[in-house]
Tab-separated table of C-alpha atoms and ligand atoms in Angstrom:
chain	number	residue	atom	x	y	z
A	1	MET	CA	8.571	12.571	-26.240
A	2	THR	CA	8.428	12.609	-30.043
A	3	GLU	CA	5.890	9.926	-30.934
A	4	THR	CA	2.266	10.774	-31.678
A	5	PRO	CA	0.422	8.072	-29.801
A	6	ASP	CA	-2.545	6.056	-30.933
A	7	LEU	CA	-5.245	7.035	-28.474
A	8	GLY	CA	-7.768	4.546	-29.858
A	9	ALA	CA	-8.456	2.177	-26.974
A	10	PRO	CA	-9.253	3.379	-23.458
A	11	ARG	CA	-6.499	2.627	-21.012
A	12	ILE	CA	-6.271	1.649	-17.373
A	13	TRP	CA	-2.835	2.381	-15.970
A	14	VAL	CA	-1.118	0.909	-12.963
A	15	LEU	CA	2.002	2.474	-11.520
A	16	ILE	CA	4.664	-0.162	-10.846
A	17	GLU	CA	6.338	0.790	-7.594
A	18	GLN	CA	9.867	-0.471	-7.187
A	19	ASP	CA	12.743	0.238	-4.879
A	20	ALA	CA	16.217	-0.884	-5.952
A	21	GLY	CA	14.605	-3.264	-8.448
A	22	GLN	CA	12.213	-4.834	-5.913
A	23	VAL	CA	8.600	-4.402	-6.986
A	24	HIS	CA	6.078	-3.708	-4.240
A	25	PRO	CA	3.455	-6.500	-4.481
A	26	VAL	CA	0.633	-3.932	-4.395
A	27	SER	CA	1.541	-3.198	-8.025
A	28	TRP	CA	0.565	-6.752	-8.991
A	29	GLU	CA	-2.569	-6.566	-6.856
A	30	LEU	CA	-3.534	-3.429	-8.791
A	31	LEU	CA	-2.847	-5.057	-12.161
A	32	GLY	CA	-5.256	-7.821	-11.139
A	33	ALA	CA	-7.860	-5.200	-10.213
A	34	ALA	CA	-7.255	-3.339	-13.475
A	35	ARG	CA	-7.930	-6.506	-15.468
A	36	ARG	CA	-11.179	-7.027	-13.609
A	37	LEU	CA	-12.204	-3.399	-14.161
A	38	ALA	CA	-11.376	-3.672	-17.860
A	39	SER	CA	-13.588	-6.725	-18.241
A	40	GLU	CA	-16.379	-5.019	-16.260
A	41	LEU	CA	-16.066	-2.057	-18.623
A	42	ASP	CA	-16.070	-3.692	-21.996
A	43	GLY	CA	-14.142	-6.912	-22.076
A	44	GLU	CA	-11.204	-6.831	-24.409
A	45	ALA	CA	-11.515	-3.255	-25.659
A	46	THR	CA	-9.880	-1.588	-22.656
A	47	CYS	CA	-6.096	-1.888	-22.371
A	48	VAL	CA	-4.446	-2.655	-19.057
A	49	GLU	CA	-1.035	-1.033	-19.051
A	50	ALA	CA	1.780	-0.432	-16.588
A	51	VAL	CA	3.962	2.608	-15.985
A	52	LEU	CA	7.423	1.700	-14.753
A	53	PRO	CA	9.586	4.601	-13.571
A	54	GLY	CA	13.148	4.067	-12.377
A	55	TYR	CA	16.618	3.432	-13.745
A	56	GLY	CA	17.935	0.033	-14.800
A	57	VAL	CA	14.479	-1.471	-14.322
A	58	ARG	CA	13.676	-2.754	-17.830
A	59	HIS	CA	13.884	-6.377	-16.661
A	60	LEU	CA	10.839	-5.792	-14.420
A	61	ALA	CA	8.581	-5.334	-17.461
A	62	ALA	CA	8.502	-9.124	-17.933
A	63	GLU	CA	6.867	-9.472	-14.507
A	64	ALA	CA	4.293	-6.807	-15.381
A	65	PHE	CA	3.329	-8.819	-18.479
A	66	ARG	CA	2.870	-11.898	-16.309
A	67	TYR	CA	0.400	-10.008	-14.155
A	68	GLY	CA	-1.605	-8.873	-17.150
A	69	ALA	CA	-0.158	-5.623	-18.523
A	70	SER	CA	-0.274	-5.559	-22.324
A	71	ARG	CA	2.125	-2.634	-22.526
A	72	VAL	CA	4.762	-1.223	-20.187
A	73	TYR	CA	5.729	2.427	-20.435
A	74	LEU	CA	9.353	2.331	-19.409
A	75	LEU	CA	10.314	5.659	-17.893
A	76	GLU	CA	14.030	5.224	-17.387
A	77	ASP	CA	16.260	8.108	-16.451
A	78	PRO	CA	19.218	8.494	-14.086
A	79	VAL	CA	17.169	11.175	-12.323
A	80	LEU	CA	14.678	8.436	-11.390
A	81	ALA	CA	17.267	6.061	-9.910
A	82	LEU	CA	16.093	6.927	-6.395
A	83	TYR	CA	12.540	7.909	-5.587
A	84	ARG	CA	11.970	11.634	-5.358
A	85	ASN	CA	8.582	13.211	-5.582
A	86	LEU	CA	9.079	15.848	-8.248
A	87	PRO	CA	10.902	13.953	-11.008
A	88	TYR	CA	8.687	10.900	-10.572
A	89	ALA	CA	5.501	12.963	-10.598
A	90	LEU	CA	6.605	15.008	-13.582
A	91	GLY	CA	7.523	11.875	-15.535
A	92	VAL	CA	4.201	10.135	-14.918
A	93	SER	CA	2.156	13.325	-15.420
A	94	ARG	CA	3.766	14.089	-18.782
A	95	LEU	CA	3.191	10.538	-19.906
A	96	ALA	CA	-0.454	10.750	-18.844
A	97	GLN	CA	-0.892	14.054	-20.668
A	98	THR	CA	0.294	12.353	-23.849
A	99	TYR	CA	-1.455	8.979	-23.596
A	100	ARG	CA	-4.511	10.092	-21.599
A	101	PRO	CA	-5.427	7.028	-19.554
A	102	GLU	CA	-8.992	6.817	-18.281
A	103	ILE	CA	-7.911	5.422	-14.923
A	104	LEU	CA	-4.612	5.597	-13.022
A	105	LEU	CA	-4.128	3.289	-10.028
A	106	ILE	CA	-1.326	3.632	-7.478
A	107	GLY	CA	-0.581	1.691	-4.281
A	108	ALA	CA	-1.401	3.521	-1.054
A	109	THR	CA	2.127	2.928	0.205
A	110	THR	CA	4.351	5.631	1.672
A	111	LEU	CA	5.765	6.285	-1.799
A	112	GLY	CA	2.415	5.973	-3.573
A	113	ARG	CA	0.627	8.338	-1.216
A	114	ASP	CA	3.355	10.908	-1.668
A	115	LEU	CA	3.431	10.553	-5.440
A	116	ALA	CA	-0.282	10.253	-6.246
A	117	SER	CA	-1.244	13.572	-4.723
A	118	THR	CA	1.429	15.438	-6.699
A	119	ILE	CA	0.420	13.728	-9.943
A	120	ALA	CA	-3.245	14.554	-9.330
A	121	THR	CA	-2.311	18.182	-8.707
A	122	GLN	CA	-0.192	18.359	-11.850
A	123	LEU	CA	-2.958	16.780	-13.947
A	124	GLU	CA	-5.644	18.875	-12.244
A	125	THR	CA	-7.750	15.837	-11.532
A	126	GLY	CA	-9.276	14.280	-8.423
A	127	LEU	CA	-7.791	11.521	-6.300
A	128	THR	CA	-9.663	9.003	-4.176
A	129	ALA	CA	-7.096	7.960	-1.604
A	130	ASP	CA	-6.818	4.807	0.498
A	131	CYS	CA	-9.509	2.835	-1.311
A	132	THR	CA	-10.586	-0.597	-0.191
A	133	GLU	CA	-12.662	-1.527	-3.241
A	134	LEU	CA	-12.768	-0.643	-6.935
A	135	THR	CA	-15.633	-1.378	-9.306
A	136	ILE	CA	-17.248	0.117	-12.401
A	137	ASP	CA	-20.433	2.084	-11.833
A	138	PRO	CA	-23.009	0.142	-13.854
A	139	LYS	CA	-24.891	3.220	-15.088
A	140	LEU	CA	-22.145	5.759	-15.673
A	141	ARG	CA	-19.499	3.240	-16.789
A	142	ILE	CA	-16.807	5.009	-14.781
A	143	LEU	CA	-14.650	4.028	-11.817
A	144	ALA	CA	-16.462	3.676	-8.491
A	145	ALA	CA	-13.807	3.896	-5.775
A	146	THR	CA	-14.822	2.981	-2.229
A	147	ARG	CA	-13.000	4.097	0.906
A	148	PRO	CA	-13.739	4.365	4.643
A	149	THR	CA	-14.918	7.720	5.908
A	150	PHE	CA	-16.157	9.320	9.154
A	151	GLY	CA	-13.600	7.511	11.257
A	152	GLY	CA	-14.224	4.221	9.480
A	153	ASN	CA	-17.919	4.145	10.385
A	154	LEU	CA	-19.140	4.654	6.809
A	155	MET	CA	-17.932	3.566	3.417
A	156	ALA	CA	-18.056	6.265	0.730
A	157	THR	CA	-18.124	5.439	-2.978
A	158	ILE	CA	-16.589	8.250	-4.979
A	159	LEU	CA	-17.080	8.875	-8.694
A	160	CYS	CA	-14.944	11.215	-10.753
A	161	ARG	CA	-17.379	12.339	-13.456
A	162	LYS	CA	-15.536	15.207	-15.029
A	163	HIS	CA	-11.771	15.020	-14.851
A	164	ARG	CA	-9.359	12.478	-16.259
A	165	PRO	CA	-7.615	10.336	-15.402
A	166	GLN	CA	-9.765	8.941	-12.606
A	167	MET	CA	-7.138	8.379	-9.922
A	168	ALA	CA	-7.219	6.106	-6.908
A	169	THR	CA	-4.725	4.782	-4.416
A	170	VAL	CA	-5.419	1.362	-2.914
A	171	ARG	CA	-3.955	-0.081	0.237
A	172	PRO	CA	-1.643	-3.070	-0.039
A	173	ARG	CA	-3.236	-6.421	0.828
A	174	VAL	CA	-6.869	-5.344	0.499
A	175	LEU	CA	-7.038	-6.709	-3.054
A	176	PRO	CA	-6.067	-10.287	-3.828
A	177	LEU	CA	-2.757	-11.053	-5.503
A	178	PRO	CA	-3.720	-12.355	-8.971
A	179	GLU	CA	-2.324	-15.536	-10.431
A	180	ALA	CA	0.676	-14.767	-12.601
A	181	LEU	CA	0.714	-16.068	-16.184
A	182	PRO	CA	3.486	-18.534	-16.996
A	183	ARG	CA	6.950	-17.097	-17.572
A	184	GLY	CA	7.415	-15.859	-21.117
A	185	ALA	CA	4.137	-13.927	-21.259
A	186	THR	CA	4.908	-10.973	-23.482
A	187	GLY	CA	3.697	-7.500	-24.263
A	188	GLU	CA	5.018	-4.276	-25.665
A	189	ILE	CA	7.703	-2.195	-23.965
A	190	LEU	CA	7.481	1.460	-24.863
A	191	ALA	CA	10.660	3.200	-23.744
A	192	VAL	CA	9.750	6.829	-23.197
A	193	GLU	CA	12.331	9.557	-23.173
A	194	LEU	CA	11.508	12.587	-21.117
A	195	ASP	CA	13.741	15.467	-20.250
A	196	LEU	CA	13.460	15.528	-16.476
A	197	ARG	CA	16.451	17.773	-15.824
A	198	GLU	CA	14.244	20.599	-14.626
A	199	ALA	CA	12.963	18.314	-11.883
A	200	ASP	CA	16.463	17.241	-10.905
A	201	LEU	CA	16.704	19.553	-7.966
A	202	PRO	CA	19.684	19.177	-5.668
A	203	VAL	CA	17.884	17.091	-3.081
A	204	ARG	CA	19.692	14.503	-1.052
A	205	ARG	CA	17.865	11.342	-0.116
A	206	LEU	CA	18.227	10.498	3.535
A	207	ARG	CA	17.968	6.959	4.719
A	208	LEU	CA	16.393	7.250	8.125
A	209	ILE	CA	17.380	3.798	9.319
A	210	PRO	CA	20.726	3.046	7.656
A	211	GLY	CA	21.350	-0.622	7.083
A	212	ALA	CA	18.079	-1.621	8.694
A	213	GLU	CA	15.855	-4.150	7.044
A	214	ARG	CA	12.841	-2.703	5.300
A	215	LEU	CA	9.791	-3.049	7.462
A	216	ASN	CA	7.432	-5.289	5.559
A	217	LEU	CA	4.487	-5.273	7.908
A	218	GLU	CA	1.921	-5.941	5.206
A	219	HIS	CA	3.492	-9.280	4.337
A	220	ALA	CA	4.593	-10.398	7.800
A	221	GLN	CA	3.322	-13.826	8.874
A	222	VAL	CA	3.533	-13.014	12.588
A	223	ILE	CA	2.810	-9.625	14.117
A	224	VAL	CA	3.129	-8.732	17.793
A	225	ALA	CA	1.164	-5.529	18.255
A	226	GLY	CA	0.906	-3.264	21.245
A	227	GLY	CA	-1.364	-0.445	22.296
A	228	ARG	CA	-1.638	2.137	25.017
A	229	GLY	CA	-1.751	-0.673	27.549
A	230	LEU	CA	2.037	-0.994	27.131
A	231	GLY	CA	2.214	1.969	29.471
A	232	GLY	CA	5.228	3.647	27.859
A	233	PRO	CA	7.959	3.207	25.227
A	234	ASP	CA	9.719	0.635	27.428
A	235	GLY	CA	6.807	-1.722	26.851
A	236	LEU	CA	7.943	-1.998	23.239
A	237	THR	CA	11.073	-3.854	24.367
A	238	LEU	CA	8.842	-6.610	25.692
A	239	LEU	CA	7.002	-6.798	22.380
A	240	ARG	CA	10.284	-6.958	20.440
A	241	GLN	CA	11.511	-9.863	22.576
A	242	LEU	CA	8.339	-11.808	21.870
A	243	ALA	CA	8.389	-10.875	18.190
A	244	ASP	CA	12.005	-12.030	17.852
A	245	LEU	CA	11.198	-15.399	19.396
A	246	LEU	CA	8.276	-15.867	16.997
A	247	GLY	CA	10.085	-14.522	13.932
A	248	GLY	CA	7.615	-11.670	13.769
A	249	ILE	CA	7.432	-7.905	13.470
A	250	VAL	CA	6.249	-5.311	15.992
A	251	ALA	CA	3.195	-3.212	15.181
A	252	VAL	CA	1.300	-0.600	17.181
A	253	THR	CA	-1.886	1.402	17.461
A	254	ARG	CA	-1.986	5.028	16.422
A	255	PRO	CA	-1.681	6.662	19.860
A	256	LEU	CA	1.810	5.175	20.201
A	257	VAL	CA	2.883	6.751	16.929
A	258	ASP	CA	1.257	10.053	17.903
A	259	ALA	CA	3.172	9.946	21.193
A	260	GLY	CA	6.441	9.475	19.283
A	261	TRP	CA	7.237	6.077	20.798
A	262	ILE	CA	7.793	4.481	17.388
A	263	SER	CA	7.728	5.448	13.696
A	264	ALA	CA	4.504	5.588	11.684
A	265	ASP	CA	5.440	2.661	9.436
A	266	HIS	CA	4.609	0.362	12.391
A	267	GLN	CA	1.026	1.612	12.643
A	268	VAL	CA	-1.826	-0.717	11.770
A	269	GLY	CA	-5.310	0.555	11.023
A	270	GLN	CA	-7.348	2.991	9.065
A	271	THR	CA	-4.587	5.561	8.752
A	272	GLY	CA	-1.845	2.955	8.988
A	273	LYS	CA	-1.273	-0.360	7.262
A	274	THR	CA	-3.581	-3.242	6.440
A	275	VAL	CA	-2.136	-6.582	7.492
A	276	ARG	CA	-3.168	-10.219	7.109
A	277	PRO	CA	-0.681	-12.279	9.112
A	278	LYS	CA	-1.138	-15.877	10.190
A	279	LEU	CA	-0.848	-14.744	13.834
A	280	TYR	CA	-1.669	-11.294	15.260
A	281	ILE	CA	-1.011	-10.799	18.956
A	282	ALA	CA	-2.853	-7.701	20.206
A	283	ALA	CA	-1.486	-6.689	23.614
A	284	GLY	CA	-2.989	-3.763	25.509
A	285	ILE	CA	-5.120	-2.822	22.508
A	286	SER	CA	-8.784	-1.954	23.087
A	287	GLY	CA	-9.895	-2.867	19.555
A	288	ALA	CA	-11.231	0.441	18.226
A	289	VAL	CA	-12.815	0.145	14.787
A	290	GLN	CA	-10.024	2.250	13.273
A	291	HIS	CA	-7.513	-0.355	14.420
A	292	ARG	CA	-9.652	-3.380	13.532
A	293	VAL	CA	-10.051	-2.384	9.866
A	294	GLY	CA	-6.321	-2.886	9.513
A	295	MET	CA	-5.986	-6.312	11.169
A	296	GLY	CA	-9.410	-7.962	11.324
A	297	ASP	CA	-8.524	-10.394	8.504
A	298	ALA	CA	-5.621	-12.007	10.379
A	299	ASN	CA	-5.908	-15.804	10.450
A	300	LEU	CA	-5.483	-16.057	14.211
A	301	ILE	CA	-5.890	-13.170	16.631
A	302	LEU	CA	-4.661	-13.556	20.212
A	303	ALA	CA	-5.771	-10.683	22.451
A	304	ILE	CA	-4.142	-9.878	25.779
A	305	ASN	CA	-6.059	-7.288	27.794
A	306	ARG	CA	-6.784	-6.794	31.450
A	307	ASP	CA	-10.326	-5.610	30.664
A	308	PRO	CA	-12.549	-8.626	29.862
A	309	GLU	CA	-15.025	-6.242	28.171
A	310	ALA	CA	-12.454	-4.824	25.741
A	311	PRO	CA	-13.920	-4.878	22.178
A	312	ILE	CA	-10.822	-6.651	20.842
A	313	PHE	CA	-12.144	-9.855	22.434
A	314	GLN	CA	-15.146	-9.709	20.053
A	315	ILE	CA	-12.892	-10.468	17.083
A	316	ALA	CA	-10.122	-12.425	18.842
A	317	HIS	CA	-9.908	-16.187	18.293
A	318	LEU	CA	-7.975	-16.587	21.543
A	319	GLY	CA	-8.001	-14.283	24.546
A	320	ILE	CA	-6.009	-13.897	27.743
A	321	VAL	CA	-7.499	-11.593	30.369
A	322	GLY	CA	-4.581	-10.265	32.367
A	323	ASP	CA	-1.805	-7.734	32.726
A	324	LEU	CA	0.403	-7.843	29.635
A	325	HIS	CA	3.450	-7.129	31.791
A	326	GLU	CA	2.882	-10.509	33.432
A	327	VAL	CA	1.441	-12.436	30.477
A	328	ILE	CA	4.096	-11.558	27.874
A	329	PRO	CA	7.140	-12.390	30.081
A	330	GLU	CA	5.450	-15.712	30.836
A	331	LEU	CA	4.892	-16.351	27.109
A	332	ILE	CA	8.556	-15.502	26.474
A	333	ARG	CA	9.658	-17.893	29.223
A	334	GLN	CA	7.510	-20.682	27.805
A	335	LEU	CA	8.789	-20.128	24.259
A	336	GLN	CA	12.402	-20.128	25.442
A	337	THR	CA	11.958	-23.591	26.891
A	338	LEU	CA	10.740	-25.045	23.594
B	401	FAD	P1	-6.889	2.414	24.204
B	401	FAD	O1	-8.115	2.501	23.406
B	401	FAD	O2	-6.596	3.401	25.218
B	401	FAD	O3	-6.769	0.948	24.768
B	401	FAD	C1	-5.789	0.519	25.646
B	401	FAD	C2	-6.181	-0.886	26.076
B	401	FAD	O4	-5.141	-1.435	26.857
B	401	FAD	C3	-7.446	-0.927	26.930
B	401	FAD	O5	-8.367	-1.878	26.384
B	401	FAD	C4	-6.957	-1.389	28.319
B	401	FAD	O6	-7.888	-2.219	28.985
B	401	FAD	C5	-5.706	-2.156	27.945
B	401	FAD	N1	-4.692	-2.169	29.009
B	401	FAD	C6	-4.247	-1.131	29.751
B	401	FAD	N2	-3.245	-1.528	30.553
B	401	FAD	C7	-3.072	-2.854	30.328
B	401	FAD	C8	-2.180	-3.843	30.836
B	401	FAD	N3	-1.239	-3.534	31.753
B	401	FAD	N4	-2.288	-5.108	30.378
B	401	FAD	C9	-3.217	-5.443	29.442
B	401	FAD	N5	-4.085	-4.548	28.938
B	401	FAD	C10	-3.998	-3.274	29.332
B	401	FAD	N6	-5.974	3.772	15.682
B	401	FAD	C11	-5.156	2.816	15.188
B	401	FAD	O7	-4.713	1.922	15.918
B	401	FAD	N7	-4.825	2.825	13.856
B	401	FAD	C12	-5.269	3.751	12.993
B	401	FAD	O8	-4.905	3.705	11.820
B	401	FAD	C13	-6.154	4.763	13.486
B	401	FAD	N8	-6.663	5.694	12.665
B	401	FAD	C14	-7.545	6.607	13.162
B	401	FAD	C15	-8.151	7.507	12.296
B	401	FAD	C16	-9.056	8.416	12.774
B	401	FAD	C17	-9.695	9.374	11.819
B	401	FAD	C18	-9.371	8.444	14.155
B	401	FAD	C19	-10.369	9.425	14.679
B	401	FAD	C20	-8.786	7.561	15.024
B	401	FAD	C21	-7.852	6.629	14.552
B	401	FAD	N9	-7.254	5.716	15.385
B	401	FAD	C22	-6.452	4.747	14.878
B	401	FAD	C23	-7.389	5.790	16.861
B	401	FAD	C24	-8.451	4.833	17.403
B	401	FAD	O9	-9.710	5.452	17.369
B	401	FAD	C25	-8.147	4.451	18.860
B	401	FAD	O10	-8.066	5.629	19.637
B	401	FAD	C26	-6.858	3.655	19.022
B	401	FAD	O11	-6.832	2.556	18.164
B	401	FAD	C27	-6.785	3.159	20.465
B	401	FAD	O12	-5.499	2.657	20.694
B	401	FAD	P2	-5.232	1.645	21.886
B	401	FAD	O13	-6.081	0.437	21.725
B	401	FAD	O14	-3.748	1.475	21.937
B	401	FAD	O15	-5.588	2.499	23.181
């Protein structure tokens, strides 16, 4: 990087996460939050800016302007064509060392969680991970990042007084998607050249599920979720049949992931994903608080549990008390006749 930057205005940065040119919507949610934080800080004086790493991604800057970024740092390099931790982290860290943002926000996605911790280590700053709320502390005028703690029973608000940037990751779907400005909203694109060859280690990217559709649990309209009550991995077949009929996606509680029945990207809850579908079917799920924090905002929750006292019924809109191995096949039969 050759330019000596103007460090005048404080900056809030949002990392734009993209995969093969598809931006993860959490990036826009974070730009909305960054705008709100900037106005809480000092109105117009704080700049909301986006960092866009990748290769062949310049066209995405226009979208970032529509969601409120005034400047996009375009970090384009063939080394960044596919996500890998080290080159991405090195690129963003070097940029941050030069432009010194006050705040750096990253989505708490699989990629974001992996990347944020490396960036924080490289910048020797703190990281508040998996936040559910971001505000400005009224006295200290710094970021107040709130996240669940002690198994989800308490909310902790964490301040980073000393180190910069103040870093936070935020789960997808916990912040609202802001309204986009009309097409044609403009800003400045700053193409940054970094020599990332040293980070270009001979690492091969493995696609774990070749050809499979990306699991987009956070944005699914219908989710058919199962818990320990499924009784074993075979119970998942039943869920998949129901999900297919409803055009939905299968999700699970954490014990099923821990038992190796299904991959972690299906997990909903405190250490999994936050979802807000139109319909959430919870079958054989007790409704522990760590699960509920991830799905309690669903529009319609249908619980199926053989225990009428199961806590899931406290938040369910509809409940069926019964054995899921009888109830779900019956639901499937009924749907097939429609
Ligand atoms: P159980 O609690 O064992 O419930 C099984 C339910 O199935 C029971 O209500 C039972 O009545 C019912 N049942 C049994 N057989 C049948 C049948 N044949 N038909 C109908 N109903 C039946 N959990 C998550 O889900 N997501 C997280 O992200 C998460 N993060 C965690 C983080 C921490 C730090 C900790 C400590 C825990 C976390 N947990 C998480 C685990 C959580 O506390 C619960 O243990 C878990 O959610 C329980 O899963 P479950 O409902 O599948 O199992």
